[in-house]
């Protein structure tokens, strides 16, 4: 009865809110003026528009975030970087009754207007500069043909403004839930099932009829995530560009001086003449002087318009560069999974991190191990190209619509004992890849990815997991979450092959499971070998998502013991000395509160000797912030 009561209290008292020890701050950028990529504490961003609020040389920026705390933010322009990227001050939250599905623009008289979709209504607001507030001035019913719009764009003209709305073509995707055993997003031939969902545009001009303005109803797959009017020079003063789920930027030449007369869609081109593809999924777009700003999952990017046109008659933009913010947190992308190693051989620990965008990021430590200072990330390359692993057509068990996610989780170790650090990664596909380092300690140079094999078969396990890797005795050990959902040990044979070392067990002889369910509720477990209690035996520090359930689905952590609606919770499993492990325990602060950095999908966590008086804990939240917690201020008692 006592056990049941404790379980009941744990579940009922759980709150799905992040918790970090008082005074904990995200690791900051150590670049000049603290500059780093602009990103809210959100999974996704939507640039609403720009306006001259503070009287700077360039306009200021309105940005909304979703997937996290929702609010409208205003960024003051402060500078333009050498590469042309705008630089902004830290954001301020503006008062606004709406958080998304909006568009902000400024007319010649200086008025700043915000238009918002509120269910089946269009709401007009005016921005008060002194109070930093959008105040409602008008509300009107949307025309019936404008059914459940997802976003809107504005083209200002002499009569006011013309509106374009993103509308679904009504197709249905795969039926059922990805969290059931019956879920099948692909048929037996490997082809995606369900109708392909597309979006198109309906125009509501200041004068004239409301009507479909694109040539078809199948314009952009899945979603546009935003529409912006663009003045691209003579004859192109009123064109439109949209974003897309898959990262294409879609261009429509508008031949009308008022209203809409759109030509067939074209894909915005890069300087090589090929269509640009945004670095991450779901970019929305907004015009900005000199080009446009696009953002989706991940930080904001600036695309400079070159003034040229491709053979396809699409506008040509330069490769994107990060929009910057002063006094920024280090940003590791969404759902980051970190590790700490001396990547550049200068004697201090750096940070490597993978993320949902599929990149591996290197944060150089220009300080010391005791007092680390990190520069903003650069992307790690392999085979002469930036590493970016993504699901592609069939790599996600949740279907085609997740083609642009990667959920890359790297670990670094000298796998082949040649004195340089190699990378081993897990990702969205459940595959494990190795990147061998052919460079030096101070100048890493990675080969292109190569599969790891066991018995001649690609090593494969649960999706979105990070492998633990360490030298144990004279042998190199690798632990993954296998296809049976258990911790599984493998031993290195050679550069590309491992042999089965058996499933790992608890000290009571039971196997160690990880998932709270099947399909989308599986995997998401980030394993790390680390001697947390400094007894000479390698323990597991584990990053989890809400649906992780270690060691079983009945009594596991964080689900269901902490709660079914809790957050990702870093866990510790102590090695009992014979390579069996104690049941997991969460990390707590000195007051006994659970350490939960924020986010339900998954949370990266590793033990580290970064910071004074280690061992310490490096953890991430979903929104790309990293936190270094002193181990002496953490409790790991059951």
Coordinates of C-alpha atoms in Angstrom, one line a residue:
X1 CA 0.0 0.0 0.0
X2 CA 2.9 2.4 0.9
X3 CA 4.5 1.8 -2.6
X4 CA 1.2 2.5 -4.3
X5 CA 0.7 5.7 -2.3
X6 CA 4.2 6.9 -3.3
X7 CA 3.5 6.1 -6.9
X8 CA 0.2 8.0 -6.8
X9 CA 1.9 11.0 -5.3
X10 CA 4.6 11.0 -7.9
X11 CA 2.1 10.9 -10.7
X12 CA -0.5 13.4 -9.3
X13 CA 2.1 15.9 -8.2
X14 CA 3.9 16.0 -11.6
X15 CA 3.7 19.2 -13.5
X16 CA 4.7 19.4 -17.2
X17 CA 6.9 22.4 -16.6
X18 CA 10.7 22.5 -16.9
X19 CA 12.7 22.8 -13.7
X20 CA 16.4 23.8 -13.2
X21 CA 18.1 24.7 -10.0
X22 CA 17.6 28.4 -9.0
X23 CA 20.0 30.7 -10.7
X24 CA 20.8 28.3 -13.6
X25 CA 21.4 30.1 -16.9
X26 CA 21.9 28.8 -20.4
X27 CA 25.5 28.7 -21.6
X28 CA 26.1 32.1 -23.3
X29 CA 27.9 33.0 -26.5
X30 CA 31.5 34.1 -26.0
X31 CA 31.7 35.8 -29.3
X32 CA 32.2 39.6 -29.5
X33 CA 29.2 41.3 -28.0
X34 CA 27.8 37.9 -27.3
X35 CA 26.6 37.5 -30.8
X36 CA 25.0 34.3 -31.9
X37 CA 22.1 32.9 -34.0
X38 CA 18.8 34.5 -33.2
X39 CA 16.4 31.9 -31.8
X40 CA 13.5 32.1 -29.3
X41 CA 13.0 29.5 -26.6
X42 CA 10.7 27.6 -29.0
X43 CA 10.9 24.7 -31.4
X44 CA 9.6 26.8 -34.3
X45 CA 9.5 30.4 -35.4
X46 CA 7.3 32.6 -37.5
X47 CA 8.6 36.0 -38.7
X48 CA 5.5 38.2 -38.7
X49 CA 7.1 41.1 -40.5
X50 CA 9.2 44.2 -40.0
X51 CA 8.7 47.8 -39.2
X52 CA 10.7 50.9 -38.1
X53 CA 9.8 51.1 -34.4
X54 CA 13.0 52.4 -32.8
X55 CA 14.3 54.7 -35.6
X56 CA 17.3 52.6 -36.6
X57 CA 18.9 52.5 -40.1
X58 CA 17.1 49.2 -40.8
X59 CA 13.7 48.0 -39.6
X60 CA 13.0 46.0 -36.5
X61 CA 11.6 42.5 -36.5
X62 CA 8.4 40.9 -35.1
X63 CA 8.7 37.2 -34.4
X64 CA 6.3 34.7 -32.9
X65 CA 7.4 31.4 -31.4
X66 CA 5.4 28.2 -31.1
X67 CA 6.3 24.8 -29.7
X68 CA 7.1 26.3 -26.3
X69 CA 6.0 29.5 -24.6
X70 CA 3.9 31.4 -27.1
X71 CA 4.3 35.2 -27.5
X72 CA 5.0 37.9 -30.0
X73 CA 8.5 39.3 -29.7
X74 CA 10.1 42.5 -31.0
X75 CA 13.8 42.6 -31.9
X76 CA 15.5 46.0 -32.3
X77 CA 17.9 46.3 -35.2
X78 CA 21.4 47.3 -34.0
X79 CA 23.8 46.4 -36.8
X80 CA 24.5 44.6 -40.1
X81 CA 27.2 41.9 -39.9
X82 CA 30.0 41.6 -42.5
X83 CA 28.2 38.8 -44.3
X84 CA 25.1 41.0 -44.7
X85 CA 23.1 39.4 -41.9
X86 CA 21.0 41.8 -39.8
X87 CA 21.9 41.9 -36.1
X88 CA 19.3 42.5 -33.4
X89 CA 19.2 43.3 -29.7
X90 CA 17.6 41.0 -27.2
X91 CA 13.9 40.6 -27.7
X92 CA 11.1 42.2 -25.8
X93 CA 7.7 40.7 -25.5
X94 CA 4.9 42.8 -26.9
X95 CA 1.3 42.7 -25.7
X96 CA -0.8 41.0 -28.3
X97 CA -4.0 38.9 -28.0
X98 CA -2.8 36.7 -30.9
X99 CA 0.4 34.6 -31.0
X100 CA 0.5 33.2 -34.6
X101 CA -1.3 33.2 -38.0
X102 CA -0.5 36.9 -38.4
X103 CA 1.3 39.4 -40.6
X104 CA 2.8 42.7 -39.5
X105 CA 3.5 45.6 -42.0
X106 CA 4.0 49.3 -42.1
X107 CA 2.4 51.8 -44.4
X108 CA 4.0 55.0 -45.8
X109 CA 2.4 57.1 -43.1
X110 CA 4.3 55.1 -40.5
X111 CA 1.3 53.1 -39.2
X112 CA 2.2 49.6 -38.1
X113 CA -0.6 47.2 -38.7
X114 CA -1.0 43.6 -37.5
X115 CA -3.5 41.3 -39.3
X116 CA -4.5 38.1 -37.6
X117 CA -6.5 35.0 -38.4
X118 CA -8.8 34.2 -35.5
X119 CA -10.8 31.1 -36.5
X120 CA -13.1 32.3 -39.3
X121 CA -12.4 36.0 -38.7
X122 CA -9.8 38.5 -39.8
X123 CA -8.7 40.8 -37.0
X124 CA -7.0 44.2 -37.7
X125 CA -4.8 45.7 -35.0
X126 CA -2.6 48.8 -34.7
X127 CA 0.7 48.8 -32.9
X128 CA 1.2 51.3 -30.1
X129 CA 4.9 52.2 -30.0
X130 CA 4.9 53.6 -26.5
X131 CA 3.0 50.7 -24.9
X132 CA 4.4 48.1 -27.1
X133 CA 1.0 46.7 -27.8
X134 CA -1.2 45.6 -30.7
X135 CA -4.6 47.0 -30.1
X136 CA -7.6 45.7 -32.0
X137 CA -9.3 48.2 -34.4
X138 CA -11.5 46.0 -36.5
X139 CA -12.9 42.4 -36.8
X140 CA -14.6 41.0 -39.8
X141 CA -15.9 37.6 -41.1
X142 CA -13.7 35.9 -43.6
X143 CA -15.4 35.1 -47.0
X144 CA -16.7 31.6 -47.1
X145 CA -14.3 30.5 -49.7
X146 CA -11.4 31.3 -47.3
X147 CA -11.9 28.2 -45.3
X148 CA -9.6 27.5 -42.3
X149 CA -6.6 29.5 -43.6
X150 CA -3.2 28.6 -42.2
X151 CA -1.4 31.8 -42.9
X152 CA -1.8 35.1 -44.8
X153 CA 0.3 37.5 -46.7
X154 CA -0.1 41.2 -47.5
X155 CA 0.5 43.3 -50.6
X156 CA 0.1 47.0 -50.0
X157 CA -1.3 49.1 -52.8
X158 CA -2.8 52.6 -53.3
X159 CA -6.3 51.4 -52.2
X160 CA -5.1 49.7 -49.1
X161 CA -3.9 46.2 -49.3
X162 CA -4.5 42.9 -51.0
X163 CA -4.5 39.6 -49.0
X164 CA -3.4 36.1 -49.9
X165 CA -4.4 33.1 -47.8
X166 CA -2.9 29.6 -47.5
X167 CA -5.6 27.0 -47.9
X168 CA -5.6 23.2 -47.6
X169 CA -6.6 21.1 -50.7
X170 CA -8.6 18.9 -48.3
X171 CA -6.6 15.7 -48.8
X172 CA -6.2 13.4 -45.9
X173 CA -3.0 11.8 -44.8
X174 CA -2.4 8.4 -43.3
X175 CA -5.3 7.3 -41.1
X176 CA -4.7 6.1 -37.6
X177 CA -2.2 6.8 -34.9
X178 CA 1.6 6.4 -35.2
X179 CA 1.6 5.2 -31.6
X180 CA -0.1 1.9 -32.4
X181 CA 1.2 -1.4 -33.7
X182 CA -1.2 -1.2 -36.7
X183 CA 0.2 2.1 -38.0
X184 CA 1.6 1.7 -41.5
X185 CA 2.6 4.9 -43.3
X186 CA 4.1 2.9 -46.1
X187 CA 2.6 -0.1 -48.0
X188 CA 4.3 -3.4 -48.7
X189 CA 6.0 -1.9 -51.7
X190 CA 7.5 0.9 -49.7
X191 CA 5.2 3.6 -51.0
X192 CA 3.7 6.2 -48.7
X193 CA 0.0 5.6 -48.2
X194 CA -2.8 8.2 -47.8
X195 CA -3.5 11.2 -49.9
X196 CA -0.7 13.8 -50.3
X197 CA -1.8 17.0 -48.6
X198 CA -1.1 20.2 -50.5
X199 CA -1.8 23.9 -50.1
X200 CA -2.8 26.7 -52.5
X201 CA -3.6 30.4 -52.4
X202 CA -6.8 32.3 -52.3
X203 CA -6.7 36.1 -52.9
X204 CA -8.9 38.7 -51.2
X205 CA -8.0 41.9 -53.1
X206 CA -8.9 45.4 -52.0
X207 CA -11.1 45.6 -55.1
X208 CA -12.5 42.6 -56.9
X209 CA -13.7 39.1 -56.1
X210 CA -12.3 36.6 -53.6
X211 CA -10.9 33.7 -55.7
X212 CA -8.3 31.1 -56.1
X213 CA -5.2 32.8 -57.4
X214 CA -2.8 29.9 -57.9
X215 CA -3.0 27.8 -61.1
X216 CA -3.7 24.6 -59.1
X217 CA -4.9 23.4 -55.7
X218 CA -1.7 21.3 -55.4
X219 CA 0.9 24.0 -55.1
X220 CA 3.1 23.2 -52.0
X221 CA 3.3 19.9 -50.2
X222 CA 1.8 19.8 -46.7
X223 CA 2.1 23.5 -45.8
X224 CA 3.5 26.8 -46.8
X225 CA 4.1 28.2 -43.3
X226 CA 3.8 31.8 -44.5
X227 CA 3.5 34.1 -47.4
X228 CA 5.3 37.4 -48.0
X229 CA 5.0 40.1 -50.6
X230 CA 8.4 41.0 -52.3
X231 CA 9.6 44.0 -54.2
X232 CA 12.3 42.5 -56.4
X233 CA 12.7 45.5 -58.7
X234 CA 11.2 46.9 -61.8
X235 CA 8.4 44.7 -63.0
X236 CA 8.5 42.6 -59.9
X237 CA 7.2 45.1 -57.3
X238 CA 4.3 42.9 -56.1
X239 CA 5.5 39.3 -56.2
X240 CA 4.9 36.6 -53.6
X241 CA 7.1 34.0 -52.0
X242 CA 6.0 31.2 -49.7
X243 CA 7.8 28.7 -47.4
X244 CA 7.1 25.0 -47.5
X245 CA 7.3 21.9 -45.2
X246 CA 10.2 20.5 -47.2
X247 CA 12.2 23.7 -47.3
X248 CA 11.7 24.9 -50.8
X249 CA 11.0 28.7 -51.2
X250 CA 8.2 29.0 -53.7
X251 CA 8.0 32.1 -56.0
X252 CA 5.0 33.6 -57.7
X253 CA 5.4 36.5 -60.1
X254 CA 2.4 38.8 -59.8
X255 CA 1.7 40.7 -63.0
X256 CA -1.1 42.8 -61.5
X257 CA -0.4 46.4 -60.3
X258 CA -3.4 45.9 -57.9
X259 CA -4.9 42.6 -56.9
X260 CA -3.5 39.3 -58.2
X261 CA -2.5 37.8 -61.6
X262 CA 0.0 35.1 -60.6
X263 CA 2.1 33.1 -63.0
X264 CA 2.9 29.5 -62.5
X265 CA 5.0 28.8 -59.4
X266 CA 8.8 28.6 -59.6
X267 CA 11.3 27.6 -57.0
X268 CA 13.6 30.3 -55.6
X269 CA 17.1 29.6 -57.0
X270 CA 20.6 29.8 -55.5
X271 CA 23.6 31.3 -57.3
X272 CA 24.3 27.9 -59.0
X273 CA 20.9 28.1 -60.7
X274 CA 19.4 25.3 -58.7
X275 CA 16.5 25.6 -56.3
X276 CA 17.5 26.6 -52.7
X277 CA 16.5 24.3 -49.9
X278 CA 16.2 25.8 -46.4
X279 CA 18.5 24.0 -43.8
X280 CA 15.6 22.8 -41.7
X281 CA 12.0 21.8 -42.0
X282 CA 9.0 24.2 -42.0
X283 CA 10.5 27.5 -43.0
X284 CA 8.1 30.5 -43.0
X285 CA 9.2 33.6 -44.9
X286 CA 9.1 37.4 -44.5
X287 CA 10.6 40.1 -46.7
X288 CA 13.4 42.2 -45.2
X289 CA 15.5 45.0 -46.9
X290 CA 17.9 43.4 -49.2
X291 CA 16.3 40.0 -49.2
X292 CA 14.1 37.9 -47.0
X293 CA 14.3 36.1 -43.6
X294 CA 13.2 32.5 -43.4
X295 CA 12.8 30.4 -40.3
X296 CA 11.1 27.2 -39.2
X297 CA 12.4 24.6 -36.8
X298 CA 15.7 26.1 -35.8
X299 CA 17.1 29.6 -35.8
X300 CA 16.5 32.5 -38.3
X301 CA 18.3 32.9 -41.6
X302 CA 18.8 35.8 -44.0
X303 CA 18.7 35.2 -47.8
X304 CA 20.2 38.1 -49.7
X305 CA 18.6 38.9 -53.1
X306 CA 21.4 39.0 -55.7
X307 CA 19.3 41.1 -58.2
X308 CA 19.7 38.2 -60.7
X309 CA 17.2 35.8 -62.3
X310 CA 17.7 32.1 -63.1
X311 CA 16.9 30.5 -66.4
X312 CA 13.7 29.3 -64.8
X313 CA 12.7 33.0 -64.3
X314 CA 13.0 32.5 -60.6
X315 CA 14.8 35.1 -58.4
X316 CA 18.3 34.2 -57.4
X317 CA 19.2 34.5 -53.7
X318 CA 22.6 33.9 -52.0
X319 CA 23.1 31.0 -49.6
X320 CA 21.5 31.7 -46.2
X321 CA 23.4 33.2 -43.3
X322 CA 22.3 33.2 -39.7
X323 CA 20.4 36.2 -38.4
X324 CA 22.2 37.3 -35.3
X325 CA 21.3 38.5 -31.8
X326 CA 23.6 40.3 -29.3
X327 CA 24.0 38.8 -25.9
X328 CA 22.6 35.5 -27.2
X329 CA 22.6 32.0 -25.6
X330 CA 24.6 29.4 -27.3
X331 CA 22.2 27.7 -29.8
X332 CA 22.5 24.0 -30.6
X333 CA 19.4 23.6 -32.8
X334 CA 16.2 21.9 -31.7
X335 CA 16.3 18.7 -29.6
X336 CA 20.1 18.8 -29.3
X337 CA 22.1 15.8 -28.1
X338 CA 25.5 16.9 -26.8
X339 CA 28.9 15.3 -25.9
X340 CA 32.1 16.9 -24.5
X341 CA 35.5 16.1 -26.0
X342 CA 38.7 18.0 -26.9
X343 CA 37.7 18.1 -30.6
X344 CA 40.5 20.5 -31.8
X345 CA 43.3 19.1 -29.6
X346 CA 44.1 22.3 -27.6
X347 CA 43.8 20.6 -24.2
X348 CA 40.3 21.8 -23.2
X349 CA 36.9 20.1 -23.6
X350 CA 34.7 21.4 -26.4
X351 CA 31.0 20.5 -27.1
X352 CA 29.8 18.5 -30.0
X353 CA 26.0 18.3 -30.5
X354 CA 23.6 16.8 -33.0
X355 CA 20.1 18.1 -33.4
X356 CA 16.7 17.5 -35.1
X357 CA 17.9 19.3 -38.2
X358 CA 20.4 16.5 -38.7
X359 CA 23.6 18.6 -38.2
X360 CA 26.6 18.0 -36.0
X361 CA 27.7 21.2 -34.4
X362 CA 31.1 22.1 -32.9
X363 CA 31.3 24.6 -30.1
X364 CA 34.9 25.6 -29.5
X365 CA 35.9 26.3 -25.9
X366 CA 38.2 29.3 -25.8
X367 CA 38.3 29.3 -22.0
X368 CA 39.4 26.5 -19.8
X369 CA 37.9 23.3 -18.4
X370 CA 37.2 25.0 -15.1
X371 CA 35.8 28.2 -16.7
X372 CA 34.6 27.2 -20.2
X373 CA 33.7 29.9 -22.7
X374 CA 32.2 28.7 -26.0
X375 CA 32.0 30.3 -29.4
X376 CA 28.8 29.9 -31.5
X377 CA 28.6 26.6 -33.4
X378 CA 30.2 25.7 -36.7
X379 CA 28.9 22.7 -38.6
X380 CA 31.1 19.6 -38.7
X381 CA 32.0 18.3 -42.1
X382 CA 32.7 14.8 -43.4
X383 CA 33.9 13.8 -46.8
X384 CA 34.3 17.5 -47.6
X385 CA 30.6 18.3 -46.9
X386 CA 28.6 19.4 -43.9
X387 CA 27.1 16.4 -42.1
X388 CA 23.4 16.5 -42.4
X389 CA 21.4 13.2 -41.9
X390 CA 17.7 13.4 -42.6
X391 CA 15.0 10.8 -43.0
X392 CA 14.2 11.2 -46.7
X393 CA 11.3 9.5 -48.2
X394 CA 11.0 6.5 -46.0
X395 CA 13.4 7.0 -43.1
X396 CA 10.9 8.0 -40.5
X397 CA 8.5 5.5 -38.9
X398 CA 6.0 8.3 -38.7
X399 CA 5.8 8.8 -42.5
X400 CA 6.7 10.9 -45.5
X401 CA 5.9 14.2 -43.8
X402 CA 9.0 13.8 -41.6
X403 CA 11.4 13.6 -44.5
X404 CA 13.4 16.7 -43.3
X405 CA 14.0 15.7 -39.7
X406 CA 17.2 13.9 -38.7
X407 CA 17.4 13.7 -34.9
X408 CA 21.1 13.1 -35.1
X409 CA 22.9 12.0 -31.9
X410 CA 26.7 11.8 -32.1
X411 CA 29.3 10.3 -29.8
X412 CA 33.0 10.9 -30.2
X413 CA 35.8 8.4 -29.4
X414 CA 39.1 7.1 -30.9
X415 CA 37.3 4.1 -32.3
X416 CA 40.3 2.7 -34.3
X417 CA 43.0 3.6 -31.8
X418 CA 44.9 5.9 -34.2
X419 CA 45.1 8.9 -31.8
X420 CA 42.2 10.9 -33.4
X421 CA 38.6 11.2 -32.5
X422 CA 36.0 9.6 -34.7
X423 CA 32.2 10.0 -34.7
X424 CA 29.5 7.4 -34.2
X425 CA 25.9 8.5 -34.6
X426 CA 22.4 7.4 -34.2
X427 CA 19.5 9.1 -35.9
X428 CA 15.8 9.1 -37.0
X429 CA 16.3 6.0 -39.1
X430 CA 17.6 3.8 -36.3
X431 CA 20.8 3.1 -38.2
X432 CA 24.3 3.6 -36.7
X433 CA 27.0 5.2 -38.8
X434 CA 30.7 5.9 -38.2
X435 CA 32.8 8.8 -39.5
X436 CA 36.5 7.9 -39.3
X437 CA 38.9 10.7 -38.7
X438 CA 41.7 10.8 -41.2
X439 CA 43.1 14.1 -39.9
X440 CA 45.1 15.0 -36.8
X441 CA 44.3 15.8 -33.2
X442 CA 44.3 19.5 -33.9
X443 CA 42.7 19.4 -37.4
X444 CA 40.0 16.7 -37.6
X445 CA 39.1 15.5 -41.1
X446 CA 36.3 13.0 -41.2
X447 CA 35.6 10.4 -43.9
X448 CA 32.0 10.3 -45.3
X449 CA 29.6 8.2 -43.2
X450 CA 30.0 4.4 -43.3
X451 CA 27.5 1.9 -41.8
X452 CA 28.4 -0.3 -38.8
X453 CA 27.7 -4.0 -39.4
X454 CA 27.0 -6.9 -37.1
X455 CA 27.1 -10.4 -38.8
X456 CA 27.1 -8.5 -42.2
X457 CA 23.9 -6.7 -41.4
X458 CA 23.6 -3.0 -40.9
X459 CA 23.5 -2.3 -37.1
X460 CA 20.0 -1.1 -36.5
X461 CA 17.9 -0.4 -33.4
X462 CA 15.2 2.0 -32.1
X463 CA 14.9 5.4 -33.7
X464 CA 16.3 8.6 -32.4
X465 CA 18.7 7.0 -30.0
X466 CA 22.3 7.9 -29.1
X467 CA 24.9 5.2 -28.8
X468 CA 27.1 4.9 -25.7
X469 CA 30.7 4.1 -26.6
X470 CA 33.8 3.6 -24.4
X471 CA 37.0 1.5 -24.1
X472 CA 36.4 -1.2 -21.5
X473 CA 39.6 -3.0 -20.6
X474 CA 41.4 -3.6 -23.9
X475 CA 38.2 -3.6 -26.0
X476 CA 36.0 -0.9 -27.6
X477 CA 32.4 -1.3 -26.4
X478 CA 29.3 0.1 -28.1
X479 CA 25.8 0.1 -26.5
X480 CA 22.6 0.8 -28.3
X481 CA 18.9 0.3 -27.8
X482 CA 18.3 -2.8 -30.0
X483 CA 15.3 -3.8 -32.0
X484 CA 13.8 -5.6 -29.0
X485 CA 13.9 -2.3 -27.1
X486 CA 16.8 -3.4 -24.8
X487 CA 20.2 -2.1 -23.9
X488 CA 22.5 -4.2 -26.0
X489 CA 26.3 -4.4 -25.9
X490 CA 28.5 -4.9 -29.0
X491 CA 32.3 -5.2 -29.2
X492 CA 34.4 -3.7 -32.0
X493 CA 36.0 -6.1 -34.5
X494 CA 37.4 -3.6 -36.9
X495 CA 36.6 -0.1 -38.3
X496 CA 33.2 -1.1 -39.7
X497 CA 32.2 -4.3 -37.9
X498 CA 31.1 -5.3 -34.4
X499 CA 30.2 -8.5 -32.7
X500 CA 27.3 -9.3 -30.4
X501 CA 28.2 -8.9 -26.7
X502 CA 24.7 -9.6 -25.4
X503 CA 21.9 -7.7 -23.7
X504 CA 22.8 -5.7 -20.6
X505 CA 20.9 -6.4 -17.4
X506 CA 19.9 -4.9 -14.1
X507 CA 21.4 -6.2 -10.9
X508 CA 18.3 -8.3 -10.4
X509 CA 18.8 -10.1 -13.7
X510 CA 16.1 -8.3 -15.7
X511 CA 16.7 -6.9 -19.1
X512 CA 16.7 -3.1 -19.5
X513 CA 13.8 -1.8 -21.7
X514 CA 13.5 1.8 -22.8
X515 CA 10.2 2.6 -24.6
X516 CA 6.9 3.6 -23.2
X517 CA 5.1 2.3 -26.2
X518 CA 5.3 1.3 -29.9
X519 CA 5.8 3.4 -33.0
X520 CA 6.2 7.1 -32.2
X521 CA 6.4 6.2 -28.5
X522 CA 9.6 4.2 -28.9
X523 CA 13.3 5.0 -28.9
X524 CA 14.3 8.6 -28.1
X525 CA 16.9 7.4 -25.6
X526 CA 20.3 9.1 -25.4
X527 CA 23.0 6.9 -23.8
X528 CA 26.3 8.0 -22.4
X529 CA 29.0 6.0 -20.6
X530 CA 30.4 8.1 -17.7
X531 CA 31.8 7.2 -14.3
X532 CA 29.5 9.5 -12.3
X533 CA 30.4 8.3 -8.8
X534 CA 34.1 8.0 -9.7
X535 CA 34.4 4.4 -8.5
X536 CA 36.3 3.2 -11.6
X537 CA 33.2 1.7 -13.3
X538 CA 31.3 3.2 -16.2
X539 CA 27.7 4.2 -15.4
X540 CA 25.0 5.4 -17.8
X541 CA 23.9 9.0 -17.9
X542 CA 20.7 9.0 -20.0
X543 CA 18.8 11.7 -21.8
X544 CA 15.1 10.8 -22.3
X545 CA 11.9 12.0 -23.8
X546 CA 8.5 12.0 -22.2
X547 CA 7.6 8.5 -23.6
X548 CA 10.9 6.8 -22.5
X549 CA 10.2 4.2 -19.8
X550 CA 13.3 2.6 -18.3
X551 CA 13.6 -0.2 -17.3
X552 CA 10.0 -1.3 -18.2
X553 CA 6.6 0.1 -19.1
X554 CA 5.0 -0.6 -15.7
X555 CA 7.5 1.0 -13.3
X556 CA 9.8 3.0 -15.7
X557 CA 11.2 6.5 -15.7
X558 CA 10.2 9.1 -16.6
X559 CA 7.0 7.4 -17.8
X560 CA 4.8 6.2 -16.1
X561 CA 6.4 6.7 -12.6
X562 CA 6.9 10.5 -12.9
X563 CA 3.8 10.9 -15.1
X564 CA 2.4 10.3 -18.5
X565 CA 2.5 14.0 -19.3
X566 CA 5.8 14.9 -17.8
X567 CA 9.0 16.1 -19.6
X568 CA 12.2 14.6 -20.7
X569 CA 14.2 13.8 -17.5
X570 CA 17.9 13.0 -17.3
X571 CA 18.6 9.7 -15.6
X572 CA 21.5 7.9 -13.9
X573 CA 22.1 4.1 -13.9
X574 CA 25.0 3.1 -11.7
X575 CA 27.3 0.2 -12.6
X576 CA 27.3 -2.3 -9.8
X577 CA 30.8 -3.3 -10.6
X578 CA 30.1 -6.5 -12.7
X579 CA 28.5 -4.7 -15.7
X580 CA 25.0 -5.1 -14.2
X581 CA 23.2 -1.9 -13.4
X582 CA 21.0 -0.4 -10.7
X583 CA 17.6 0.8 -11.5
X584 CA 17.6 4.3 -12.9
X585 CA 17.2 7.4 -10.7
X586 CA 16.5 11.0 -11.8
X587 CA 18.8 13.9 -11.0
X588 CA 17.4 16.3 -8.4
X589 CA 18.5 19.6 -7.0
X590 CA 19.4 20.1 -3.4
X591 CA 15.7 20.7 -2.5
X592 CA 14.7 17.4 -4.1
X593 CA 13.1 18.9 -7.2
X594 CA 13.4 16.9 -10.4
X595 CA 15.9 18.2 -13.0
X596 CA 13.9 18.7 -16.2
X597 CA 15.4 21.2 -18.7
X598 CA 12.3 21.4 -20.8
X599 CA 10.7 19.5 -23.6
X600 CA 8.6 16.4 -24.1
X601 CA 10.2 15.0 -27.3
X602 CA 13.7 14.2 -26.0
X603 CA 16.4 15.7 -23.9
X604 CA 20.2 15.3 -24.3
X605 CA 22.3 14.7 -21.2
X606 CA 25.9 13.7 -20.6
X607 CA 28.3 13.6 -17.6
X608 CA 31.3 15.8 -18.1
X609 CA 34.4 17.2 -16.4
X610 CA 33.7 20.7 -17.7
X611 CA 33.3 23.2 -14.9
X612 CA 34.9 23.2 -11.5
X613 CA 34.7 20.3 -9.0
X614 CA 33.4 17.8 -11.5
X615 CA 31.9 15.4 -12.4
X616 CA 29.1 17.7 -13.6
X617 CA 26.0 17.4 -15.8
X618 CA 25.6 18.9 -19.3
X619 CA 21.9 19.0 -20.4
X620 CA 19.8 20.6 -23.1
X621 CA 16.3 21.7 -23.5
X622 CA 14.3 21.2 -26.7
X623 CA 14.7 24.8 -27.8
X624 CA 18.5 24.4 -28.2
X625 CA 19.8 25.8 -24.9
X626 CA 22.6 24.0 -23.0
X627 CA 23.0 24.1 -19.2
X628 CA 26.1 23.0 -17.1
X629 CA 24.9 21.9 -13.7
X630 CA 27.5 21.3 -10.8
X631 CA 27.4 17.7 -9.8
X632 CA 27.9 18.6 -6.1
X633 CA 24.6 20.4 -6.2
X634 CA 22.7 17.4 -7.6
X635 CA 21.1 14.4 -5.8
X636 CA 20.9 11.0 -7.3
X637 CA 19.5 9.0 -4.4
X638 CA 16.6 6.6 -5.3

